[in-house]
CSV table of C-alpha atoms in Angstrom, one decimal:
chain,number,residue,atom,x,y,z
Z,1,MET,CA,33.9,-20.9,70.8
Z,2,MET,CA,36.2,-18.3,72.3
Z,3,CYS,CA,38.6,-16.7,69.9
Z,4,PRO,CA,42.2,-16.4,71.1
Z,5,ARG,CA,43.1,-12.9,72.1
Z,6,ILE,CA,46.2,-11.4,70.4
Z,7,GLN,CA,48.2,-9.0,72.5
Z,8,LEU,CA,50.7,-6.7,70.9
Z,9,ARG,CA,53.7,-5.7,72.9
Z,10,PHE,CA,56.1,-2.9,71.9
Z,11,SER,CA,59.6,-2.9,73.1
Z,12,PRO,CA,61.3,0.4,73.9
Z,13,MET,CA,63.7,1.8,71.3
Z,14,PRO,CA,67.2,0.7,72.1
Z,15,GLU,CA,69.3,3.5,73.5
Z,16,SER,CA,71.7,3.3,70.6
Z,17,GLN,CA,69.0,4.3,68.0
Z,18,ARG,CA,67.4,7.2,69.7
Z,19,GLY,CA,69.6,9.8,68.0
Z,20,SER,CA,69.2,8.5,64.5
Z,21,VAL,CA,65.9,10.4,63.9
Z,22,THR,CA,67.5,13.7,64.8
Z,23,VAL,CA,70.4,13.0,62.4
Z,24,LEU,CA,67.9,12.3,59.6
Z,25,MET,CA,66.0,15.4,60.3
Z,26,VAL,CA,69.2,17.5,60.2
Z,27,ILE,CA,70.2,15.9,56.9
Z,28,ALA,CA,66.7,16.5,55.4
Z,29,LEU,CA,66.6,20.1,56.6
Z,30,ALA,CA,70.1,20.7,55.1
Z,31,ALA,CA,68.9,19.2,51.8
Z,32,ILE,CA,65.8,21.3,51.8
Z,33,THR,CA,67.8,24.4,52.6
Z,34,MET,CA,70.3,23.6,49.8
Z,35,LEU,CA,67.4,23.2,47.3
Z,36,ALA,CA,65.8,26.4,48.4
Z,37,ALA,CA,69.2,28.2,48.1
Z,38,LEU,CA,69.7,26.9,44.6
Z,39,ALA,CA,66.2,27.9,43.6
Z,40,LEU,CA,66.7,31.4,44.9
Z,41,ASP,CA,70.1,31.8,43.3
Z,42,GLY,CA,68.9,30.0,40.1
Z,43,GLY,CA,66.0,32.4,39.8
Z,44,HIS,CA,68.3,35.3,40.3
Z,45,MET,CA,70.6,34.0,37.6
Z,46,LEU,CA,67.7,33.5,35.1
Z,47,LEU,CA,66.4,37.0,35.7
Z,48,ASN,CA,69.8,38.6,35.2
Z,49,LYS,CA,70.5,36.4,32.2
Z,50,THR,CA,67.3,37.7,30.6
Z,51,ARG,CA,68.1,41.3,31.4
Z,52,LEU,CA,71.7,41.0,30.1
Z,53,GLN,CA,70.5,39.3,26.9
Z,54,ASN,CA,68.0,42.1,26.2
Z,55,ALA,CA,70.6,44.7,26.7
Z,56,VAL,CA,73.1,42.9,24.5
Z,57,ASP,CA,70.5,42.4,21.8
Z,58,ALA,CA,69.7,46.1,21.8
Z,59,ALA,CA,73.4,46.9,21.6
Z,60,ALA,CA,74.0,44.7,18.6
Z,61,LEU,CA,71.0,46.2,16.8
Z,62,SER,CA,72.2,49.7,17.5
Z,63,GLY,CA,75.7,48.9,16.3
Z,64,ALA,CA,74.5,47.3,13.1
Z,65,LYS,CA,72.1,50.2,12.4
Z,66,THR,CA,75.0,52.7,12.9
Z,67,LEU,CA,77.3,50.6,10.8
Z,68,SER,CA,74.8,50.8,7.9
Z,69,GLN,CA,74.7,54.6,8.3
Z,70,VAL,CA,78.5,55.3,8.5
Z,71,SER,CA,79.6,52.9,5.7
Z,72,GLY,CA,81.7,54.9,3.3
Z,73,GLY,CA,83.0,57.3,5.9
Z,74,THR,CA,86.0,57.2,8.2
Z,75,GLY,CA,86.4,55.6,11.7
Z,76,ILE,CA,83.6,53.2,10.9
Z,77,ALA,CA,84.5,50.5,13.4
Z,78,SER,CA,85.0,53.0,16.3
Z,79,THR,CA,81.8,54.8,15.6
Z,80,THR,CA,79.9,51.5,15.5
Z,81,ARG,CA,81.5,50.3,18.7
Z,82,ALA,CA,80.7,53.5,20.5
Z,83,ALA,CA,77.0,53.3,19.4
Z,84,ALA,CA,76.7,49.7,20.6
Z,85,LEU,CA,78.4,50.3,24.0
Z,86,ASN,CA,76.3,53.5,24.5
Z,87,THR,CA,73.1,51.5,23.9
Z,88,LEU,CA,74.3,48.8,26.4
Z,89,THR,CA,75.0,51.5,29.0
Z,90,LEU,CA,71.6,53.2,28.5
Z,91,ASN,CA,69.8,49.8,29.0
Z,92,ALA,CA,71.9,49.1,32.1
Z,93,ASN,CA,70.9,52.5,33.5
Z,94,ALA,CA,67.2,51.8,32.9
Z,95,SER,CA,64.8,51.1,35.8
Z,96,GLY,CA,65.3,47.6,37.3
Z,97,ASN,CA,68.8,47.1,36.0
Z,98,THR,CA,70.7,48.4,39.0
Z,99,GLU,CA,72.9,45.3,39.3
Z,100,LEU,CA,73.8,45.4,35.6
Z,101,ALA,CA,74.7,49.1,35.9
Z,102,ALA,CA,76.9,48.4,38.9
Z,103,ALA,CA,78.7,45.5,37.0
Z,104,ILE,CA,79.4,47.8,34.0
Z,105,GLY,CA,80.6,50.5,36.4
Z,106,GLY,CA,80.6,53.2,33.8
Z,107,ASN,CA,83.1,51.4,31.6
Z,108,ALA,CA,81.1,49.3,29.0
Z,109,GLY,CA,84.2,48.8,26.9
Z,110,SER,CA,85.8,46.6,29.6
Z,111,PHE,CA,82.5,44.8,30.2
Z,112,ALA,CA,81.5,43.9,26.6
Z,113,VAL,CA,83.3,43.2,23.4
Z,114,VAL,CA,82.1,44.6,20.0
Z,115,GLU,CA,83.3,42.9,16.8
Z,116,LEU,CA,82.4,43.2,13.1
Z,117,ALA,CA,82.3,40.9,10.1
Z,118,ASN,CA,81.1,40.7,6.5
Z,119,SER,CA,79.2,37.4,7.1
Z,120,VAL,CA,76.8,36.4,9.8
Z,121,TYR,CA,78.9,33.3,10.3
Z,122,GLY,CA,82.1,35.3,10.9
Z,123,PRO,CA,84.9,35.4,11.6
Z,124,PHE,CA,84.3,38.5,13.8
Z,125,SER,CA,87.0,40.8,14.9
Z,126,TYR,CA,87.7,44.4,15.7
Z,127,PRO,CA,88.0,46.6,13.8
Z,128,GLY,CA,86.9,44.0,11.3
Z,129,PRO,CA,86.9,44.1,7.5
Z,130,ALA,CA,86.3,47.3,5.5
Z,131,ASP,CA,83.1,45.9,4.0
Z,132,ALA,CA,81.7,44.7,7.4
Z,133,THR,CA,77.9,44.7,7.7
Z,134,TYR,CA,77.3,42.5,10.8
Z,135,VAL,CA,77.9,43.3,14.4
Z,136,ARG,CA,78.4,41.0,17.4
Z,137,VAL,CA,78.3,42.0,21.0
Z,138,THR,CA,79.6,39.6,23.6
Z,139,VAL,CA,79.6,39.6,27.5
Z,140,SER,CA,81.6,36.6,28.5
Z,141,SER,CA,81.1,36.8,32.3
Z,142,TYR,CA,78.6,38.9,34.2
Z,143,ARG,CA,79.4,38.2,37.9
Z,144,LEU,CA,76.4,38.1,40.2
Z,145,THR,CA,75.8,38.3,43.9
Z,146,GLY,CA,75.6,34.8,45.5
Z,147,PHE,CA,73.0,34.8,48.2
Z,148,PHE,CA,73.5,31.2,49.3
Z,149,TRP,CA,76.0,30.2,46.6
Z,150,SER,CA,79.0,30.0,48.9
Z,151,PHE,CA,76.9,28.1,51.5
Z,152,VAL,CA,76.0,25.4,49.0
Z,153,GLN,CA,79.7,25.2,47.9
Z,154,SER,CA,80.7,24.7,51.5
Z,155,LEU,CA,78.5,21.6,51.7
Z,156,GLY,CA,80.6,19.9,49.2
Z,157,THR,CA,79.7,21.2,45.7
Z,158,PRO,CA,82.7,23.4,44.8
Z,159,GLY,CA,82.1,22.5,41.1
Z,160,LEU,CA,79.5,25.2,40.9
Z,161,GLY,CA,82.2,27.8,40.4
Z,162,ASN,CA,81.4,31.5,40.4
Z,163,LYS,CA,77.9,32.7,40.0
Z,164,ALA,CA,77.9,34.4,36.6
Z,165,VAL,CA,76.0,34.6,33.3
Z,166,ALA,CA,77.0,35.3,29.7
Z,167,ALA,CA,75.3,36.6,26.5
Z,168,MET,CA,76.0,37.2,22.8
Z,169,ALA,CA,74.0,38.8,20.1
Z,170,THR,CA,74.6,39.3,16.3
Z,171,ALA,CA,72.7,41.8,14.2
Z,172,GLY,CA,72.8,42.7,10.5
Z,173,PRO,CA,70.8,43.2,7.3
Z,174,SER,CA,68.1,41.1,5.8
Z,175,PRO,CA,66.2,41.5,2.5
Z,176,THR,CA,62.6,42.7,2.8
Z,177,SER,CA,59.8,43.7,0.5
Z,178,PRO,CA,59.3,47.4,1.2
Z,179,CYS,CA,56.1,49.1,2.4
Z,180,ASP,CA,57.3,52.7,1.8
Z,181,LEU,CA,57.5,52.5,-2.0
Z,182,ALA,CA,57.7,55.7,-4.0
Z,183,PRO,CA,55.0,55.9,-6.7
Z,184,LEU,CA,57.6,55.5,-9.5
Z,185,MET,CA,58.7,52.6,-11.7
Z,186,VAL,CA,61.7,52.0,-14.0
Z,187,CYS,CA,61.7,49.2,-16.6
Z,188,GLY,CA,64.0,46.3,-16.2
Z,189,ASP,CA,65.2,43.4,-18.4
Z,190,PRO,CA,64.2,40.0,-16.9
Z,191,SER,CA,67.2,38.4,-18.7
Z,192,GLN,CA,69.7,40.7,-17.1
Z,193,TYR,CA,69.7,39.6,-13.5
Z,194,ASN,CA,73.1,38.5,-12.1
Z,195,PRO,CA,73.7,39.9,-8.6
Z,196,GLY,CA,77.0,38.1,-8.4
Z,197,ALA,CA,78.2,40.2,-11.4
Z,198,GLY,CA,76.6,43.4,-10.0
Z,199,ASN,CA,73.8,43.3,-12.7
Z,200,PHE,CA,70.2,43.9,-11.5
Z,201,TRP,CA,67.8,43.7,-14.4
Z,202,GLY,CA,70.2,45.8,-16.5
Z,203,TYR,CA,71.1,48.3,-13.7
Z,204,ARG,CA,74.5,48.6,-12.0
Z,205,PHE,CA,75.7,50.4,-9.0
Z,206,GLY,CA,76.0,54.2,-9.6
Z,207,ASP,CA,74.0,54.2,-12.9
Z,208,LEU,CA,72.2,57.6,-13.3
Z,209,GLN,CA,68.6,57.1,-14.3
Z,210,ASP,CA,65.6,59.3,-15.2
Z,211,LEU,CA,63.1,58.1,-12.6
Z,212,LYS,CA,60.3,60.3,-13.8
Z,213,THR,CA,60.2,61.8,-17.3
Z,214,ALA,CA,59.1,65.3,-18.2
Z,215,SER,CA,57.0,66.7,-21.0
Z,216,GLY,CA,58.5,66.1,-24.4
Z,217,THR,CA,60.6,63.1,-23.3
Z,218,SER,CA,59.9,59.5,-24.1
Z,219,SER,CA,59.1,56.9,-21.5
Z,220,ALA,CA,60.1,53.3,-21.6
Z,221,ILE,CA,56.7,52.4,-20.2
Z,222,GLY,CA,54.7,53.7,-23.2
Z,223,PRO,CA,52.9,56.8,-24.5
Z,224,GLY,CA,51.1,58.9,-21.9
Z,225,ASN,CA,53.2,57.6,-19.0
Z,226,PHE,CA,55.7,59.5,-17.1
Z,227,GLN,CA,56.8,56.5,-14.9
Z,228,LEU,CA,54.2,57.2,-12.2
Z,229,LEU,CA,52.3,54.5,-10.5
Z,230,ASP,CA,48.7,54.5,-9.4
Z,231,PHE,CA,48.8,54.1,-5.6
Z,232,GLY,CA,45.6,56.0,-4.8
Z,233,SER,CA,43.6,59.2,-5.5
Z,234,GLY,CA,45.6,61.2,-8.0
Z,235,GLY,CA,48.0,64.1,-7.2
Z,236,SER,CA,47.5,64.2,-3.4
Z,237,THR,CA,48.7,60.6,-3.1
Z,238,VAL,CA,51.7,61.3,-5.4
Z,239,ARG,CA,52.6,64.3,-3.2
Z,240,GLU,CA,52.3,62.3,0.1
Z,241,ASP,CA,54.1,59.2,-1.2
Z,242,LEU,CA,57.0,61.1,-2.7
Z,243,ALA,CA,57.3,63.0,0.6
Z,244,GLY,CA,57.6,59.7,2.4
Z,245,GLY,CA,54.1,59.4,3.9
Z,246,GLY,CA,52.9,56.4,2.0
Z,247,SER,CA,52.5,52.8,3.1
Z,248,GLU,CA,52.3,50.9,-0.2
Z,249,CYS,CA,53.6,47.3,0.0
Z,250,ARG,CA,54.3,45.1,-3.1
Z,251,THR,CA,56.0,41.8,-3.6
Z,252,VAL,CA,57.9,40.3,-6.5
Z,253,GLY,CA,55.4,38.7,-9.0
Z,254,GLN,CA,52.6,41.1,-8.2
Z,255,ASN,CA,51.4,43.6,-10.7
Z,256,VAL,CA,51.4,47.4,-10.4
Z,257,THR,CA,49.2,49.8,-12.4
Z,258,THR,CA,50.7,52.8,-14.1
Z,259,SER,CA,49.2,56.3,-13.7
Z,260,PRO,CA,49.1,58.4,-16.9
Z,261,GLY,CA,49.7,62.1,-16.5
Z,262,ASN,CA,52.6,64.3,-15.5
Z,263,LYS,CA,51.4,65.6,-12.0
Z,264,VAL,CA,54.1,68.3,-12.0
Z,265,GLY,CA,53.1,70.2,-8.8
Z,266,PRO,CA,52.5,67.2,-6.6
Z,267,THR,CA,55.7,65.6,-7.8
Z,268,SER,CA,58.0,68.5,-6.9
Z,269,GLN,CA,56.1,69.4,-3.7
Z,270,GLY,CA,56.4,65.8,-2.3
Z,271,LEU,CA,59.9,65.0,-3.4
Z,272,ASN,CA,61.5,68.3,-2.5
Z,273,THR,CA,60.7,67.9,1.2
Z,274,ARG,CA,63.7,65.6,1.2
Z,275,PHE,CA,65.8,68.6,0.4
Z,276,GLY,CA,64.2,70.8,3.0
Z,277,GLN,CA,62.0,72.6,0.4
Z,278,TYR,CA,58.3,73.0,1.3
Z,279,ALA,CA,55.3,74.0,-0.8
Z,280,GLY,CA,51.7,72.8,-1.4
Z,281,GLY,CA,50.8,72.4,2.3
Z,282,VAL,CA,53.5,69.9,3.3
Z,283,LYS,CA,55.4,70.7,6.5
Z,284,ALA,CA,58.9,70.1,7.9
Z,285,SER,CA,57.3,68.7,11.1
Z,286,ASP,CA,55.7,65.9,9.1
Z,287,TYR,CA,58.4,65.4,6.5
Z,288,PRO,CA,61.9,66.4,7.7
Z,289,PRO,CA,64.8,66.8,5.2
Z,290,ASP,CA,67.7,64.4,4.7
Z,291,LEU,CA,70.8,64.8,6.9
Z,292,VAL,CA,72.6,66.2,3.8
Z,293,VAL,CA,70.7,68.3,1.2
Z,294,SER,CA,73.5,69.7,-1.0
Z,295,TYR,CA,73.6,69.1,-4.8
Z,296,SER,CA,75.4,70.4,-7.8
Z,297,THR,CA,74.2,73.5,-9.6
Z,298,PRO,CA,73.3,74.1,-12.3
Z,299,VAL,CA,71.2,71.0,-12.2
Z,300,ILE,CA,71.3,68.0,-14.4
Z,301,ALA,CA,69.2,68.1,-17.6
Z,302,ASN,CA,67.8,65.5,-20.0
Z,303,ASN,CA,68.8,66.4,-23.6
Z,304,SER,CA,66.9,63.9,-25.7
Z,305,GLY,CA,67.8,61.0,-23.5
Z,306,ASP,CA,71.4,62.3,-22.9
Z,307,LEU,CA,71.7,63.2,-19.2
Z,308,GLN,CA,74.0,66.3,-19.1
Z,309,TYR,CA,75.6,68.7,-16.6
Z,310,ASN,CA,76.7,72.0,-17.9
Z,311,GLY,CA,76.3,70.7,-21.4
Z,312,GLN,CA,78.5,67.7,-20.9
Z,313,THR,CA,77.4,64.1,-20.8
Z,314,ILE,CA,77.4,62.6,-17.3
Z,315,THR,CA,79.3,59.3,-16.7
Z,316,SER,CA,79.4,57.1,-13.6
Z,317,ASN,CA,82.4,55.3,-12.3
Z,318,ASN,CA,81.6,53.1,-9.3
Z,319,GLY,CA,79.1,55.7,-8.0
Z,320,THR,CA,81.1,58.8,-8.8
Z,321,LEU,CA,79.5,61.1,-11.3
Z,322,THR,CA,81.5,63.3,-13.7
Z,323,ALA,CA,80.8,65.5,-16.7
Z,324,GLY,CA,83.9,66.0,-18.7
Z,325,SER,CA,86.4,67.3,-16.1
Z,326,GLN,CA,83.6,68.4,-13.8
Z,327,THR,CA,82.6,66.5,-10.7
Z,328,VAL,CA,78.8,66.1,-10.1
Z,329,LEU,CA,77.7,65.7,-6.5
Z,330,GLY,CA,76.3,62.2,-6.3
Z,331,TYR,CA,75.9,59.1,-4.1
Z,332,ASN,CA,79.5,58.7,-3.0
Z,333,GLU,CA,79.8,62.3,-1.9
Z,334,TRP,CA,76.5,62.1,-0.1
Z,335,ARG,CA,77.5,58.9,1.6
Z,336,ALA,CA,80.7,60.3,3.0
Z,337,SER,CA,79.0,63.5,4.2
Z,338,THR,CA,76.2,61.4,5.8
Z,339,ALA,CA,78.7,59.2,7.6
Z,340,ALA,CA,80.4,62.4,9.0
Z,341,CYS,CA,77.0,63.7,10.2
Z,342,VAL,CA,76.2,60.5,12.0
Z,343,ALA,CA,79.6,60.4,13.6
Z,344,GLY,CA,79.2,64.1,14.7
Z,345,THR,CA,82.2,65.3,12.7
Z,346,GLY,CA,80.4,66.7,9.6
Z,347,SER,CA,79.5,70.2,8.5
Z,348,GLY,CA,76.4,71.4,6.8
Z,349,CYS,CA,74.3,68.7,8.5
Z,350,GLN,CA,70.6,69.4,8.9
Z,351,SER,CA,69.8,69.6,12.6
Z,352,ASN,CA,66.4,68.0,12.0
Z,353,GLY,CA,67.6,65.7,9.2
Z,354,VAL,CA,66.8,62.0,8.9
Z,355,PHE,CA,69.1,59.3,7.5
Z,356,GLU,CA,68.4,58.2,3.9
Z,357,ARG,CA,65.6,60.6,3.2
Z,358,ARG,CA,67.1,61.0,-0.3
Z,359,MET,CA,66.8,57.3,-0.9
Z,360,LEU,CA,63.8,56.1,-2.8
Z,361,LYS,CA,62.5,52.5,-3.0
Z,362,ILE,CA,61.2,52.0,-6.5
Z,363,VAL,CA,59.5,49.2,-8.4
Z,364,ILE,CA,61.5,47.6,-11.2
Z,365,GLY,CA,58.9,46.3,-13.7
Z,366,ASP,CA,58.8,44.1,-16.8
Z,367,CYS,CA,57.6,46.6,-19.4
Z,368,SER,CA,57.8,44.3,-22.3
Z,369,GLY,CA,54.8,44.5,-24.6
Z,370,LYS,CA,52.7,47.5,-25.6
Z,371,ASN,CA,51.7,49.8,-22.7
Z,372,ASN,CA,49.4,52.7,-23.4
Z,373,GLY,CA,47.7,54.7,-20.7
Z,374,ALA,CA,47.0,52.9,-17.5
Z,375,THR,CA,48.4,49.4,-17.7
Z,376,SER,CA,49.3,46.5,-15.4
Z,377,ILE,CA,52.9,45.6,-15.2
Z,378,PRO,CA,54.6,42.7,-13.3
Z,379,VAL,CA,57.1,43.5,-10.5
Z,380,LEU,CA,60.5,42.1,-11.2
Z,381,GLY,CA,62.0,43.5,-8.0
Z,382,PHE,CA,62.8,46.7,-6.1
Z,383,GLY,CA,65.6,49.2,-6.6
Z,384,CYS,CA,67.2,51.7,-4.2
Z,385,TYR,CA,67.8,55.0,-5.9
Z,386,PHE,CA,69.6,58.0,-4.5
Z,387,VAL,CA,68.0,61.3,-5.6
Z,388,VAL,CA,70.7,63.6,-6.8
Z,389,GLN,CA,68.7,66.9,-7.0
Z,390,PRO,CA,65.2,68.4,-6.4
Z,391,ALA,CA,62.5,68.0,-9.0
Z,392,GLY,CA,61.7,71.0,-11.2
Z,393,GLY,CA,58.3,72.7,-10.9
Z,394,THR,CA,57.4,73.0,-14.6
Z,395,GLY,CA,56.3,70.4,-17.2
Z,396,THR,CA,59.7,70.4,-18.9
Z,397,THR,CA,61.8,70.2,-15.7
Z,398,SER,CA,59.7,68.0,-13.4
Z,399,GLU,CA,62.1,65.1,-13.8
Z,400,ILE,CA,63.6,63.0,-11.0
Z,401,PHE,CA,67.1,61.8,-11.4
Z,402,GLY,CA,68.5,59.0,-9.3
Z,403,GLN,CA,71.5,56.7,-9.0
Z,404,PHE,CA,71.0,53.0,-8.6
Z,405,VAL,CA,72.4,51.8,-5.3
Z,406,SER,CA,73.0,48.3,-4.2
Z,407,GLU,CA,71.3,48.6,-0.7
Z,408,CYS,CA,69.1,50.9,1.4
Z,409,SER,CA,67.1,50.8,4.5
Z,410,GLY,CA,63.8,49.1,4.2
Z,411,ASP,CA,60.8,48.3,6.4
Z,412,ASN,CA,58.2,45.5,6.6
Z,413,VAL,CA,59.0,42.0,7.8
Z,414,PRO,CA,62.6,40.8,7.6
Z,415,GLY,CA,63.4,37.6,5.8
Z,416,PRO,CA,64.6,34.5,7.6
Z,417,ASN,CA,68.1,34.4,6.1
Z,418,PRO,CA,71.2,36.6,6.2
Z,419,SER,CA,71.5,39.2,3.4
Z,420,GLY,CA,72.7,37.5,0.3
Z,421,ASP,CA,70.9,40.0,-2.0
Z,422,THR,CA,70.6,43.7,-2.5
Z,423,GLY,CA,67.8,46.2,-2.5
Z,424,PRO,CA,65.7,47.3,0.6
Z,425,LEU,CA,67.1,45.7,3.7
Z,426,ILE,CA,66.1,45.7,7.4
Z,427,ILE,CA,68.4,45.3,10.4
Z,428,GLN,CA,67.5,42.3,12.5
Z,429,LEU,CA,69.0,39.9,15.1
Z,430,TYR,CA,70.4,36.5,14.1
Z,431,LYS,CA,71.4,33.4,15.9
Z,432,THR,CA,75.1,33.9,16.9
Z,433,TYR,CA,77.3,31.3,15.2
Z,434,ILE,CA,80.7,30.1,16.3
Z,435,ASN,CA,83.3,31.7,14.0
Z,436,GLY,CA,83.5,30.1,10.6
Z,437,SER,CA,80.8,27.5,11.2
Z,438,GLY,CA,77.1,26.9,11.1
Z,439,THR,CA,77.1,25.9,14.8
Z,440,PRO,CA,75.0,28.3,16.9
Z,441,SER,CA,76.3,29.5,20.3
Z,442,ASN,CA,74.3,28.6,23.4
Z,443,ASP,CA,74.7,32.2,24.7
Z,444,SER,CA,72.7,33.9,22.0
């Protein structure tokens, strides 16, 4: 049987349809071009957003660090703002940031806004409150070159607006467990902890304390102890740690072990580097002095538990030390002098000095019970103590006197929350929140 043959016939395209393929190709090419243009400009925006955010983050950190250093001085807000804007400019002038440098144009003050607050949640303003501790840096509009931006707009997408990016950053203190502890301990009262009332295990801001007792003086720790801790191999470790070269970390709830013995030489040799005094093999290149090394003379003495200056009992009033009608140089005077040194307006500043070298991070322990010789004591917390004078070099004078201070610079890993406590703190970045709320900004 023969199968029928099927024959296909194609009719020529009508004349009216021959141009439709060309139109479709033009439309497709236009769409592809538009997508390519958006990809190029979008990538350019993302790159510059990242560069801008990095620069703003660094500016906020620099401002917050400077703010912590100049607190207690004059012109706090302007000095903080200048530090933040200077860091922003330095980052813009770094390799690869030519476009950002051109946008700033040598006038960072008109490009970015620096504001201060005493809470990470704001409200932020300039010059901000007198007790400000947080810094926010904002760049609301960083205009960028549009390679194909105007071309895309011309194709019917004017809603794109100008090609620009924005960035915000907030920085401030956060509590941390220190890793540069001095090998010293003071005894605290576990029942006397009320930070809201300014009471920290029985210590209050400005209190003058004997941080290391001398021969012939009693210690709250127990017989044979001079408030030294065992962080390693004897006197050499005491010398290094008191000079600032240690790396001892402790946390609340851990135990520390006391170290019997006076260790007079290592104590003075290590601590006194903070005043620019060197002996026992320690060097200024390894252990520079504080920015401010001045202290009152004659020095403070311990008279059977009574801390005296020129024979008069010393009292503290909100950080200011007096002995009768005499003023004793203490934390408040040092703070004002340090702020002036950081701002570049001070006198007597050590050219190779380092901020807060006269601040010690010390264990506050629970010394309840009987403690004889080497003993293990629980850690209640950590205290910041400002050292008021060098340590003496004999058994009867090798004491360390310090004032209890609410906050000081720390190290180690920062906590996850804004600072609501005192003690060793570290400056870190926070999510930027809309003023007065817990709502985070999308530009931080």
